[in-house]
Short mmCIF file of C-alpha atoms in Angstrom, two decimals:
data_model
loop_
_atom_site.label_atom_id
_atom_site.label_comp_id
_atom_site.label_asym_id
_atom_site.label_seq_id
_atom_site.Cartn_x
_atom_site.Cartn_y
_atom_site.Cartn_z
CA MET A 625 -35.03 -3.25 1.38
CA THR A 626 -33.49 -2.36 4.78
CA GLU A 627 -29.79 -2.72 5.62
CA ALA A 628 -30.47 -5.91 7.46
CA GLN A 629 -32.21 -7.49 4.46
CA THR A 630 -29.31 -6.53 1.83
CA PRO A 631 -27.54 -9.54 0.69
CA GLY A 632 -24.36 -9.80 2.54
CA ALA A 633 -25.35 -7.82 5.66
CA ASP A 634 -25.27 -10.76 8.12
CA ALA A 635 -21.75 -11.81 6.57
CA ARG A 636 -20.31 -8.29 7.14
CA GLN A 637 -21.51 -8.19 10.59
CA ARG A 638 -20.18 -11.64 11.54
CA LEU A 639 -16.74 -10.99 9.79
CA GLY A 640 -16.51 -7.74 11.72
CA PHE A 641 -16.89 -5.25 9.01
CA LEU A 642 -19.04 -2.09 9.16
CA PRO A 643 -22.36 -2.52 7.64
CA VAL A 644 -22.84 -0.70 4.06
CA ALA A 645 -24.72 2.42 5.39
CA GLU A 646 -22.01 3.14 7.88
CA THR A 647 -19.20 2.59 5.34
CA ALA A 648 -20.94 5.14 3.01
CA ALA A 649 -21.21 7.42 6.00
CA LEU A 650 -17.45 7.63 6.03
CA ALA A 651 -18.04 10.38 3.24
CA ARG A 652 -18.93 12.91 6.04
CA TYR A 653 -15.03 12.55 7.04
CA GLY A 654 -13.89 13.35 3.73
CA VAL A 655 -13.20 9.92 2.37
CA LEU A 656 -14.18 9.29 -1.17
CA ILE A 657 -16.03 5.81 -1.89
CA PRO A 658 -17.81 5.54 -4.96
CA ASP A 659 -19.18 2.17 -4.36
CA PRO A 660 -19.69 1.46 -0.70
CA GLY A 661 -21.18 -1.93 -1.07
CA SER A 662 -17.79 -3.44 -2.54
CA VAL A 663 -15.79 -2.14 0.19
CA LEU A 664 -15.01 -3.77 3.66
CA VAL A 665 -13.78 -1.51 6.31
CA SER A 666 -13.35 -2.74 9.99
CA PRO A 667 -14.65 -0.55 12.75
CA GLY A 668 -11.87 1.95 14.22
CA VAL A 669 -9.85 2.09 10.97
CA GLN A 670 -8.40 5.44 10.89
CA LEU A 671 -8.85 7.21 7.39
CA GLU A 672 -8.15 10.91 6.80
CA GLU A 673 -9.67 13.35 4.61
CA GLY A 674 -9.33 12.91 1.09
CA VAL A 675 -8.72 8.72 0.95
CA VAL A 676 -10.02 7.25 -1.72
CA LEU A 677 -11.33 3.69 -1.56
CA TRP A 678 -11.79 2.35 -4.92
CA PRO A 679 -14.25 -0.89 -5.35
CA GLY A 680 -12.96 -4.07 -4.01
CA VAL A 681 -10.65 -2.54 -1.25
CA ILE A 682 -10.54 -4.43 2.08
CA LEU A 683 -9.42 -2.70 5.31
CA GLN A 684 -9.40 -5.40 8.37
CA ALA A 685 -8.35 -4.89 11.85
CA LEU A 686 -8.54 -7.67 14.20
CA ASP A 687 -6.94 -8.87 17.38
CA GLY A 688 -6.15 -5.36 18.65
CA GLY A 689 -4.54 -4.58 15.09
CA THR A 690 -4.34 -0.64 13.99
CA ILE A 691 -4.60 0.54 10.31
CA VAL A 692 -4.08 4.23 9.79
CA ILE A 693 -4.37 5.79 6.01
CA GLY A 694 -3.06 9.27 5.48
CA ALA A 695 -4.85 12.06 3.70
CA GLY A 696 -5.21 12.03 -0.08
CA THR A 697 -3.94 8.23 -0.21
CA GLN A 698 -5.71 6.17 -3.17
CA LEU A 699 -6.29 2.62 -2.43
CA PHE A 700 -7.19 0.85 -5.93
CA PRO A 701 -9.07 -2.17 -6.75
CA GLY A 702 -7.98 -5.46 -5.22
CA SER A 703 -5.93 -3.72 -2.15
CA ARG A 704 -6.23 -5.69 0.98
CA LEU A 705 -4.78 -4.27 4.34
CA VAL A 706 -4.79 -6.61 7.19
CA ALA A 707 -3.67 -5.75 10.77
CA SER A 708 -4.11 -9.05 12.66
CA GLY A 709 -2.38 -7.71 16.04
CA GLY A 710 0.11 -5.56 14.31
CA LEU A 711 0.25 -1.92 12.67
CA ILE A 712 0.04 -0.53 9.12
CA LYS A 713 0.56 2.98 8.91
CA VAL A 714 0.02 4.66 5.56
CA GLY A 715 1.24 8.34 4.97
CA THR A 716 -0.13 10.91 2.83
CA ARG A 717 -0.80 10.84 -0.91
CA ALA A 718 0.32 7.24 -1.33
CA GLU A 719 -0.99 4.85 -4.23
CA ILE A 720 -1.54 1.36 -3.51
CA GLY A 721 -2.56 -1.52 -5.77
CA GLU A 722 -2.88 0.11 -9.18
CA GLU A 723 -2.52 -2.47 -11.96
CA GLY A 724 -3.36 -5.66 -10.14
CA GLY A 725 -3.99 -4.72 -6.33
CA PHE A 726 -1.70 -4.98 -3.33
CA THR A 727 -1.66 -6.97 -0.01
CA LEU A 728 -0.18 -5.53 3.38
CA LYS A 729 -0.44 -7.82 6.22
CA ALA A 730 1.04 -7.18 9.79
CA GLU A 731 0.68 -9.75 12.36
CA ALA A 732 1.08 -9.27 16.10
CA GLY A 733 4.64 -7.44 16.63
CA ASN A 734 5.08 -6.23 13.02
CA VAL A 735 4.76 -2.72 11.79
CA ILE A 736 4.36 -1.76 8.17
CA GLU A 737 5.04 1.80 7.33
CA ILE A 738 4.23 3.46 4.03
CA GLY A 739 5.77 6.79 3.66
CA GLU A 740 4.32 10.01 1.93
CA GLY A 741 3.87 9.75 -1.69
CA ALA A 742 5.09 6.01 -2.04
CA ARG A 743 3.74 3.81 -4.69
CA LEU A 744 2.95 0.05 -4.46
CA LEU A 745 1.45 -1.50 -7.79
CA GLY A 746 1.49 -4.84 -9.70
CA GLY A 747 -0.04 -7.43 -7.33
CA GLY A 748 2.78 -7.61 -4.74
CA SER A 749 2.79 -8.13 -0.90
CA LEU A 750 4.25 -6.62 2.12
CA THR A 751 4.52 -9.01 5.19
CA LEU A 752 6.13 -9.11 8.53
CA SER A 753 7.65 -5.66 9.09
CA ASN A 754 8.42 -3.33 6.25
CA ARG A 755 9.49 0.41 5.88
CA ILE A 756 8.57 1.68 2.38
CA GLY A 757 10.05 5.30 2.69
CA ARG A 758 8.54 8.57 1.49
CA GLY A 759 8.21 8.55 -2.32
CA ALA A 760 9.61 4.89 -2.55
CA GLN A 761 8.05 2.38 -4.94
CA VAL A 762 7.48 -1.35 -5.13
CA LEU A 763 6.95 -2.17 -8.74
CA GLY A 764 5.46 -5.57 -9.41
CA PRO A 765 4.36 -8.92 -7.94
CA ILE A 766 7.10 -8.87 -5.36
CA ARG A 767 6.70 -10.67 -2.01
CA CYS A 768 8.58 -8.02 0.42
CA GLN A 769 9.28 -9.32 3.87
CA ASN A 770 11.48 -7.05 6.27
CA CYS A 771 12.60 -4.65 3.56
CA THR A 772 13.69 -1.06 3.89
CA LEU A 773 13.04 1.50 0.89
CA GLY A 774 15.03 4.85 1.79
CA ASP A 775 13.33 8.01 1.54
CA GLY A 776 13.29 10.64 -1.56
CA GLY A 777 11.27 12.11 -3.81
CA THR A 778 8.19 10.61 -5.83
CA TYR A 779 8.60 8.74 -9.19
CA ARG A 780 7.69 12.40 -10.49
CA ASP A 781 10.74 14.13 -9.20
CA PRO A 782 12.95 15.12 -12.23
CA GLU A 783 16.26 13.93 -10.50
CA PRO A 784 16.07 9.99 -10.58
CA ASP A 785 18.85 9.82 -8.10
CA GLN A 786 16.98 11.59 -5.54
CA ARG A 787 13.80 9.50 -5.59
CA GLY A 788 12.75 7.15 -2.76
CA GLY A 789 14.23 3.63 -3.39
CA VAL A 790 12.86 1.29 -5.49
CA LEU A 791 12.06 -2.39 -5.93
CA LYS A 792 11.00 -3.42 -9.50
CA GLY A 793 10.27 -6.83 -11.12
CA SER A 794 8.97 -10.11 -9.77
CA GLY A 795 9.99 -12.46 -6.68
CA VAL A 796 10.91 -12.45 -3.44
CA ALA A 797 12.60 -9.79 -1.35
CA ARG A 798 13.65 -10.82 2.15
CA GLN A 799 15.62 -8.24 4.14
CA ILE A 800 16.54 -6.05 1.17
CA ASN A 801 17.73 -2.44 2.01
CA VAL A 802 17.63 0.09 -0.94
CA PRO A 803 18.77 3.43 -0.11
CA THR A 804 17.61 6.95 -1.58
CA GLY A 805 18.16 7.05 -5.34
CA SER A 806 18.68 3.29 -5.91
CA VAL A 807 16.91 0.32 -7.32
CA ILE A 808 17.12 -3.43 -7.72
CA GLN A 809 15.53 -4.92 -10.38
CA ALA A 810 15.16 -8.66 -10.28
CA PHE A 811 12.92 -11.83 -11.39
CA GLY A 812 13.26 -14.53 -8.89
CA LEU A 813 15.44 -13.75 -5.79
CA PHE A 814 16.16 -10.04 -4.95
CA SER A 815 19.30 -11.01 -2.81
CA ASP A 816 20.75 -11.75 -6.33
CA GLY A 817 19.80 -8.66 -7.89
CA THR A 818 22.28 -5.81 -8.61
CA LEU A 819 21.95 -2.44 -6.69
CA ARG A 820 21.86 0.34 -9.22
CA ARG A 821 21.35 4.04 -9.23
CA GLN A 822 17.95 5.05 -10.65
CA SER A 823 19.68 7.34 -13.42
CA TYR A 824 20.90 3.98 -14.79
CA PHE A 825 17.25 3.31 -15.83
CA HIS A 826 16.32 6.88 -16.31
CA PRO A 827 19.29 8.80 -17.91
CA LYS A 828 19.27 12.33 -18.60
CA SER A 829 19.33 13.32 -22.15
CA GLY A 830 21.46 16.49 -22.99
CA GLY A 831 24.82 17.84 -21.47
#
């Protein structure tokens, strides 16, 4: 069966995505795609070496939008990045979409920036403009709009109060600013949540 005869090939073309063969050919640039037939990538999406696209990932750039994914970043099943005239820029070694996928959508005039080693999981979303700093995390089904999470170490850093900013829980976060080493846990409106140091949730044992 030729590429043109493959089920869904015409739909891919009409929706502006690469054919399966061209998606698989991204491997020549060091991109890891275990199942190219289940992944949708728009032409012009910039993927650096070591990016992993697990099954069910969608990277869609349209209306002049731009998507850039840094080296070593993993996009887990259910991750959907849509740059509809806007810019989505993901740094190196980020983790997006584990435990339920994640959606990033940047329309015209909006910029979504994800820092090195950041982690987004649990079925949440980023819309409008957001800056998720180096090592920062969004944990849970949280709708983030115009949020800023400060730079810091990753969740593996032994010093909790030096890690990137964190939002955890579920609900809506609008214009929330979480500095380095801090966290807001909420279930509803994050504007009603309490800003705490991360050591509150991860106290060190011993003296």
